[in-house]
XYZ file of C-alpha atoms in Angstrom:
356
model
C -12.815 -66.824 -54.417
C -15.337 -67.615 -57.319
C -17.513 -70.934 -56.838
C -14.690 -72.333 -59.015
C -11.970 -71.829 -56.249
C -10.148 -69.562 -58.795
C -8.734 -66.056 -57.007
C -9.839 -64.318 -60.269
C -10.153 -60.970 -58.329
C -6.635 -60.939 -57.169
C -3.926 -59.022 -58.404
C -0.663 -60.492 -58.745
C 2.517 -59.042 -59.020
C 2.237 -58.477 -62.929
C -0.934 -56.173 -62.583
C 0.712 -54.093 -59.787
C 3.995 -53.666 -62.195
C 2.288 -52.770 -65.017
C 0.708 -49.447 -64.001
C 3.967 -48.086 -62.056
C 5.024 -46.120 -65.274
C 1.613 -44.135 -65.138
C 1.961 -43.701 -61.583
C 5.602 -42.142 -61.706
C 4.224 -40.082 -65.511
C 6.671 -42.054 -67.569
C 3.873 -42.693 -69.402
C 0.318 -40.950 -69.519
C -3.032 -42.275 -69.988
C -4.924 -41.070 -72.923
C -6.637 -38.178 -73.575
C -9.744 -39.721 -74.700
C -9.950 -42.147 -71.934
C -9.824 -44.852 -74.979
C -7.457 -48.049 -73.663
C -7.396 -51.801 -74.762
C -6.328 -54.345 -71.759
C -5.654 -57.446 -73.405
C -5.657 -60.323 -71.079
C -7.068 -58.381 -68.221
C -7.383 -58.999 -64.595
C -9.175 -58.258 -62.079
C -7.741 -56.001 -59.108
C -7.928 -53.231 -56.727
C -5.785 -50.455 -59.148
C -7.325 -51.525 -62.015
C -10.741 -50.498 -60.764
C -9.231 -47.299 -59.334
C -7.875 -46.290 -62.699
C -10.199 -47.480 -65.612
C -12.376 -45.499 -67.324
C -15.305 -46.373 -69.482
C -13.333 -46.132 -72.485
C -11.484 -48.569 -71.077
C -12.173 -52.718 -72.885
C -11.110 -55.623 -71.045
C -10.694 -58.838 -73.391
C -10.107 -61.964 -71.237
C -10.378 -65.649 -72.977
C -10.858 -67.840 -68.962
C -14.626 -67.156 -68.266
C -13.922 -67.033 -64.263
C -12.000 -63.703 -64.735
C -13.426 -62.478 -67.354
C -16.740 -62.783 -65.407
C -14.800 -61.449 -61.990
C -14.003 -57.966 -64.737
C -17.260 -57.140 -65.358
C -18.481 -57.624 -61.571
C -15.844 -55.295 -61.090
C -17.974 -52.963 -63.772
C -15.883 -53.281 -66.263
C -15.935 -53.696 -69.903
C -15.272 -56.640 -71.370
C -14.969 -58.067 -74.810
C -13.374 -58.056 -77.789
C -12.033 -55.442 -80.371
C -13.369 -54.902 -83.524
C -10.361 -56.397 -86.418
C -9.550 -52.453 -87.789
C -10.436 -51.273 -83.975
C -7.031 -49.033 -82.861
C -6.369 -47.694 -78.707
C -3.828 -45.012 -78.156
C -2.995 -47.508 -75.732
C -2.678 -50.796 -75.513
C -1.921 -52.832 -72.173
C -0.399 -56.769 -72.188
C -0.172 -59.230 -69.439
C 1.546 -61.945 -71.784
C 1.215 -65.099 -70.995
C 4.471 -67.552 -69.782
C 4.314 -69.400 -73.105
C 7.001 -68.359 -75.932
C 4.424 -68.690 -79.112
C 1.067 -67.624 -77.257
C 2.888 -64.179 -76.123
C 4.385 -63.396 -79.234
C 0.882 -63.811 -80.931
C -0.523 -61.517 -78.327
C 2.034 -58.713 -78.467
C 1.633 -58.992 -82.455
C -2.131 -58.330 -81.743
C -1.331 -55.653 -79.623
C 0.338 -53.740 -82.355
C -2.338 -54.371 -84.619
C -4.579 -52.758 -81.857
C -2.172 -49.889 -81.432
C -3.258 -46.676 -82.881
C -0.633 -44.440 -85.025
C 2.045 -42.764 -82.059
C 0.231 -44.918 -79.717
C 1.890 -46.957 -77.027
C 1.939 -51.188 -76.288
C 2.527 -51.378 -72.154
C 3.324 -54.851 -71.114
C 4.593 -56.773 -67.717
C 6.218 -59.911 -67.128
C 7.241 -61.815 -63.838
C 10.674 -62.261 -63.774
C 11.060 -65.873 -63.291
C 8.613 -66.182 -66.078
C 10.358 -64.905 -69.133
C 10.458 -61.020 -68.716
C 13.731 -60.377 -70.641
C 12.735 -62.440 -73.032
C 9.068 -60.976 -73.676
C 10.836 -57.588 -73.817
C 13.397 -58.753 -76.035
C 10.433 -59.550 -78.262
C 8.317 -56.787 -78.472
C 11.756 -55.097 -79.212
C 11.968 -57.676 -82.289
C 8.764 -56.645 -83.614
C 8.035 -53.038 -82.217
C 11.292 -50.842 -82.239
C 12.655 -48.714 -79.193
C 11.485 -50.730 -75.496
C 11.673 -48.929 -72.607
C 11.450 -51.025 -69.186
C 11.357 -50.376 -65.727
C 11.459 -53.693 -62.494
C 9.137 -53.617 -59.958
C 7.509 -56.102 -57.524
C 9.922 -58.810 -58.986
C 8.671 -58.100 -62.851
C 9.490 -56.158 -65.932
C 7.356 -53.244 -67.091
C 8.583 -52.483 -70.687
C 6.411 -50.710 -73.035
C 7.395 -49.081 -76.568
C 5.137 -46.111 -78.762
C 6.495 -47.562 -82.537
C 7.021 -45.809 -85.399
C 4.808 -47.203 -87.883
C 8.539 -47.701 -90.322
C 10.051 -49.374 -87.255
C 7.475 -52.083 -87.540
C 8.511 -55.161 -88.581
C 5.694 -56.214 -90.889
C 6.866 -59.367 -92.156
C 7.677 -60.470 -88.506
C 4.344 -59.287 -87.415
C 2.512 -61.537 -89.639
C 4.438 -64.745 -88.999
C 3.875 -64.150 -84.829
C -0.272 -63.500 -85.195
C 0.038 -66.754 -87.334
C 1.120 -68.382 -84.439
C -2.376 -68.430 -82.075
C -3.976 -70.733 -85.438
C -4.650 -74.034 -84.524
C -2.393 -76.538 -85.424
C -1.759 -80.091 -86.263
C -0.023 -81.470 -82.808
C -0.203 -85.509 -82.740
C -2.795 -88.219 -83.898
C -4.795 -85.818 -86.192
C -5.300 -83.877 -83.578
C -5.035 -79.835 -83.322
C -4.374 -77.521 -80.790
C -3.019 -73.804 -80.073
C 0.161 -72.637 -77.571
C -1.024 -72.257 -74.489
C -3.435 -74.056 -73.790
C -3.259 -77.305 -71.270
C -0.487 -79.765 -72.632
C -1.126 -77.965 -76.292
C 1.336 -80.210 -78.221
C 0.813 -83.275 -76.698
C -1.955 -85.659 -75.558
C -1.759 -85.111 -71.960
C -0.994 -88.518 -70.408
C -3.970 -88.439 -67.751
C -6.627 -88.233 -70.195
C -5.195 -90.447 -72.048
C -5.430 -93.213 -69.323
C -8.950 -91.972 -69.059
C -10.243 -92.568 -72.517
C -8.642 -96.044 -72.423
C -10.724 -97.399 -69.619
C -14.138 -95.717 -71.179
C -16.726 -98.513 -71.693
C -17.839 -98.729 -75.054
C -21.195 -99.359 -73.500
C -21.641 -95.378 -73.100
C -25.296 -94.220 -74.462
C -27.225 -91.315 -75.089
C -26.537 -87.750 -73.879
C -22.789 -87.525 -72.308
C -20.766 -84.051 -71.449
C -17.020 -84.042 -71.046
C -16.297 -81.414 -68.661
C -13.011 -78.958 -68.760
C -12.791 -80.459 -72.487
C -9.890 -78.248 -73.741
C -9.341 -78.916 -77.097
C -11.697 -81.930 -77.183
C -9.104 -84.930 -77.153
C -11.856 -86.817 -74.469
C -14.781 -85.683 -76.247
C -13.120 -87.428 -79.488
C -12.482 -90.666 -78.136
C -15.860 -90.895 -77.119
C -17.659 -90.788 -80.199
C -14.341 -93.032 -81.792
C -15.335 -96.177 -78.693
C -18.467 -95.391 -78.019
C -21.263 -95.955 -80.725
C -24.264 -95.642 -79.026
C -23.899 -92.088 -77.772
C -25.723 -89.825 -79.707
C -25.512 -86.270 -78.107
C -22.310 -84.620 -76.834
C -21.724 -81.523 -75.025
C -18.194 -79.810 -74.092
C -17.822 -77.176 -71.709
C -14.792 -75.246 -71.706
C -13.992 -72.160 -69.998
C -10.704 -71.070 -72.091
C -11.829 -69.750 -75.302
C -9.091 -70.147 -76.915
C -10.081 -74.318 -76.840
C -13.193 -74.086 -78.241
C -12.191 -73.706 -82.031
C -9.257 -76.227 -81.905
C -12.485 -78.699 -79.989
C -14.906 -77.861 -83.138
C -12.119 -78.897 -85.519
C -11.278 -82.205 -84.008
C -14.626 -83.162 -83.064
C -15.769 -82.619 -86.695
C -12.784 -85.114 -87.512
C -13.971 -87.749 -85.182
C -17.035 -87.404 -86.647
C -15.782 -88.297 -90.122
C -13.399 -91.026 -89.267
C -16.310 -92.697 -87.448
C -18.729 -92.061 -89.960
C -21.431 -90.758 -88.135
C -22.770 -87.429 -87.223
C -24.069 -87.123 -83.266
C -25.827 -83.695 -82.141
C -22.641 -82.172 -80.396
C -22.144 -78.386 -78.974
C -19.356 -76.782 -77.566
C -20.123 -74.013 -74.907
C -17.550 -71.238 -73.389
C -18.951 -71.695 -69.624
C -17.480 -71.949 -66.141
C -18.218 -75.574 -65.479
C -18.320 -75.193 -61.486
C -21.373 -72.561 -61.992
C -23.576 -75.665 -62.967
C -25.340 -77.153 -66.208
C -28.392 -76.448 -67.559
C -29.190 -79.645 -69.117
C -29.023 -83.615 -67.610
C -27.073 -86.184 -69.485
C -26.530 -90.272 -68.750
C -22.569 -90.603 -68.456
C -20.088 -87.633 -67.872
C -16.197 -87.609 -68.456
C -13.826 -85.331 -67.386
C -10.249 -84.817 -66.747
C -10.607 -81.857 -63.876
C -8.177 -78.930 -63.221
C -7.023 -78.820 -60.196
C -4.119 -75.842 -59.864
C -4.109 -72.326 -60.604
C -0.685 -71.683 -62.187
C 1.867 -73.133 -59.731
C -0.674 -73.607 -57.193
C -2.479 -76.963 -56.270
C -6.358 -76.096 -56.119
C -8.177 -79.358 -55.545
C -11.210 -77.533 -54.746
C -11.719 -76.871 -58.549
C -11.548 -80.850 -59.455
C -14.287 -81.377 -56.224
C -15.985 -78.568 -57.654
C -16.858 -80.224 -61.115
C -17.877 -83.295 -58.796
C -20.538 -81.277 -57.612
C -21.738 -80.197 -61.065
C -21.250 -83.518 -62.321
C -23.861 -84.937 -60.027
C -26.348 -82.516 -60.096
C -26.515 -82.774 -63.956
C -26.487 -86.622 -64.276
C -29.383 -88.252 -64.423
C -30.351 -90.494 -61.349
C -28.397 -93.778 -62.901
C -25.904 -91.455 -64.752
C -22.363 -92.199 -64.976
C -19.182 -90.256 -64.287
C -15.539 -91.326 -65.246
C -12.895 -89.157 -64.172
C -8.871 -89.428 -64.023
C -6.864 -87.341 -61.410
C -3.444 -87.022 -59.925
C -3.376 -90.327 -57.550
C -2.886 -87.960 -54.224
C -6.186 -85.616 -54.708
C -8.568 -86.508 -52.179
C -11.524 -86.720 -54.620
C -12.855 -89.791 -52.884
C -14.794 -88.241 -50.099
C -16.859 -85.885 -51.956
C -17.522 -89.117 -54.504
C -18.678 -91.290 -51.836
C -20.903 -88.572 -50.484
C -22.420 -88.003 -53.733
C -22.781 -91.428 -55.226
C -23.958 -95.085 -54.747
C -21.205 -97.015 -55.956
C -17.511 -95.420 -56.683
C -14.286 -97.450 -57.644
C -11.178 -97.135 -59.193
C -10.722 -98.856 -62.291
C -6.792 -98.364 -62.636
C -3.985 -96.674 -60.913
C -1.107 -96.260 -62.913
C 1.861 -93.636 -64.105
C 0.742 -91.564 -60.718
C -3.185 -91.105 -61.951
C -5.972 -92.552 -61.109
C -9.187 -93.242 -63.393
C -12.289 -93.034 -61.237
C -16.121 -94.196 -62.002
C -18.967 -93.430 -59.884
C -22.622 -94.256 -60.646
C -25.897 -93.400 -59.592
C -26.589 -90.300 -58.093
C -27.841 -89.891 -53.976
C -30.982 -87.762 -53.788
């Protein structure tokens, strides 16, 4: 486990499935050792069969900081950079995935291959049926409850048109409100409901240097320069990179509508690592679950960071699902903590001044 409480090093079912045609020689790796991994993780086989050819792009900062601890190579490919292969772990959402696997084929090098696995309960037919749509000839095999289905396109077979509407789809877009986002990120085409609740209840008495921390696409971040006048720095931390250029677009928008310009920054960092700079009021809306998996360790975790960057009378206003036991670590960590509304099953939480 990573300070964040993410399992970033280990494999799940996906990873295993997706080598089992190079194991059995349906497929073979490379001759020049040359291989692009796009949304790599982490795990035991992986290690055992990269090679430095190999380059790992991964957007979340926890695993793509777990990859290179595991001494790989991560980062991104150059825009006319091609791999005689090409492995996917798409993602569960429809749009995201179907941007990815059009990457992929952009990536793909003349007779070269596009390997991909998909949990079953998590849209496998359909992800095949889709690089089918846009590739040519599929091939699959099922293993460890998922779909391994790969295809080596003719360059003819391609479907060009096709391929340029899916990469289109990973663009921000407009969602609600003025606000943009991309697929796949947290409640993408909505404004989730919890931060929401949260930016409601913000005091428009906030000043000077505040930080909203897990900012996604900067929805909390934007309300607080909209109520909050006397703030004049603002700092996002994000650790999906994917967020950060839908956060730059609507924070330049708040900006504009509220006729002011404030120093503000977005950084791609693992917020449970710690800050390097202090600030007078934080918000944050926390993560707390790892896919399916409840992980209130992560929202505790940004507790801790919280505090240690606040300065001594700073400020912290979070929401959270109304059964995460968040109180504890507040009380141990702050003077005075209360709840300033329960409602719609969240909570919206402000605790101030920080214990030495």
């Amino acid at each position: 486990m990573t300070a964040a409480g993410f399992s970033a090093a280990a494999p799940d079912a996906a990873l295993a499935a997706l080598f089992v045609p190079l194991e059995s020689s349906e497929l073979r790796l490379p001759a020049d050792g040359r291989v692009l991994f796009l949304r790599a993780r982490a795990g035991v086989r992986l290690r055992e069969m990269a090679q430095p050819g190999w380059l790992c792009e991964q957007g979340f900062m926890p695993f793509a900081d777990e990859l290179a601890r595991n001494g790989l190579r991560v980062g991104e490919p150059a825009a006319d950079e091609v791999f005689p292969l090409v492995l996917v772990l798409p993602p569960r959402q429809r749009d995201e995935a179907r941007a990815l696997f059009a990457r992929a084929l952009v990536h793909t090098a003349p007779g070269g291959t596009v390997l991909a696995a998909m949990p079953n309960a998590e849209g496998a037919k359909s992800g095949e049926a889709d690089l089918a749509r846009l590739a040519g000839a599929v091939q699959h095999q099922s293993k460890h409850k998922c779909r391994v289905f790969w295809s080596t396109p003719d360059a003819a077979g391609i479907d060009r048109a096709l391929l340029a509407e899916w990469l289109s789809l990973d663009a921000p877009r407009a969602i609600v409100d003025g606000y943009v986002s991309r697929p796949g990120l947290f409640a993408w085409n909505r404004i989730d409901r919890a931060s929401a609740l949260l930016a409601a209840h913000l005091p428009d008495d906030l000043h000077g240097r505040v930080a909203d921390l897990g900012a996604g696409c900067g929805y909390l971040a934007s309300q607080v320069i909209a109520r909050c006048p006397n703030v004049s720095t603002i700092d996002l931390y994000e650790a999906e990179a994917r967020a950060l250029e839908p956060a730059r677009i609507n924070l330049a928008r708040a900006q504009r509508e509220c006729g002011r310009e404030l120093a503000v920054a977005v950084h791609w960092h693992d917020v449970t690592r710690g800050l390097s700079r202090r600030y007078d009021a934080i918000v944050s809306n926390p993560p707390f679950h790892q896919g399916r998996a409840d992980l209130p360790e992560l929202g505790r975790a940004f507790i801790v960071t919280a505090a240690e960057a606040l300065q001594p009378n700073g400020r912290l206003f979070i929401v959270a699902n109304r059964h995460l036991p968040y109180e504890a670590i507040l009380a141990a960590r702050f003077r005075d903590v209360r709840t300033l509304v329960t409602q719609e099953g969240f909570k919206v939480i402000e605790a101030v001044g920080v214990k030495p």
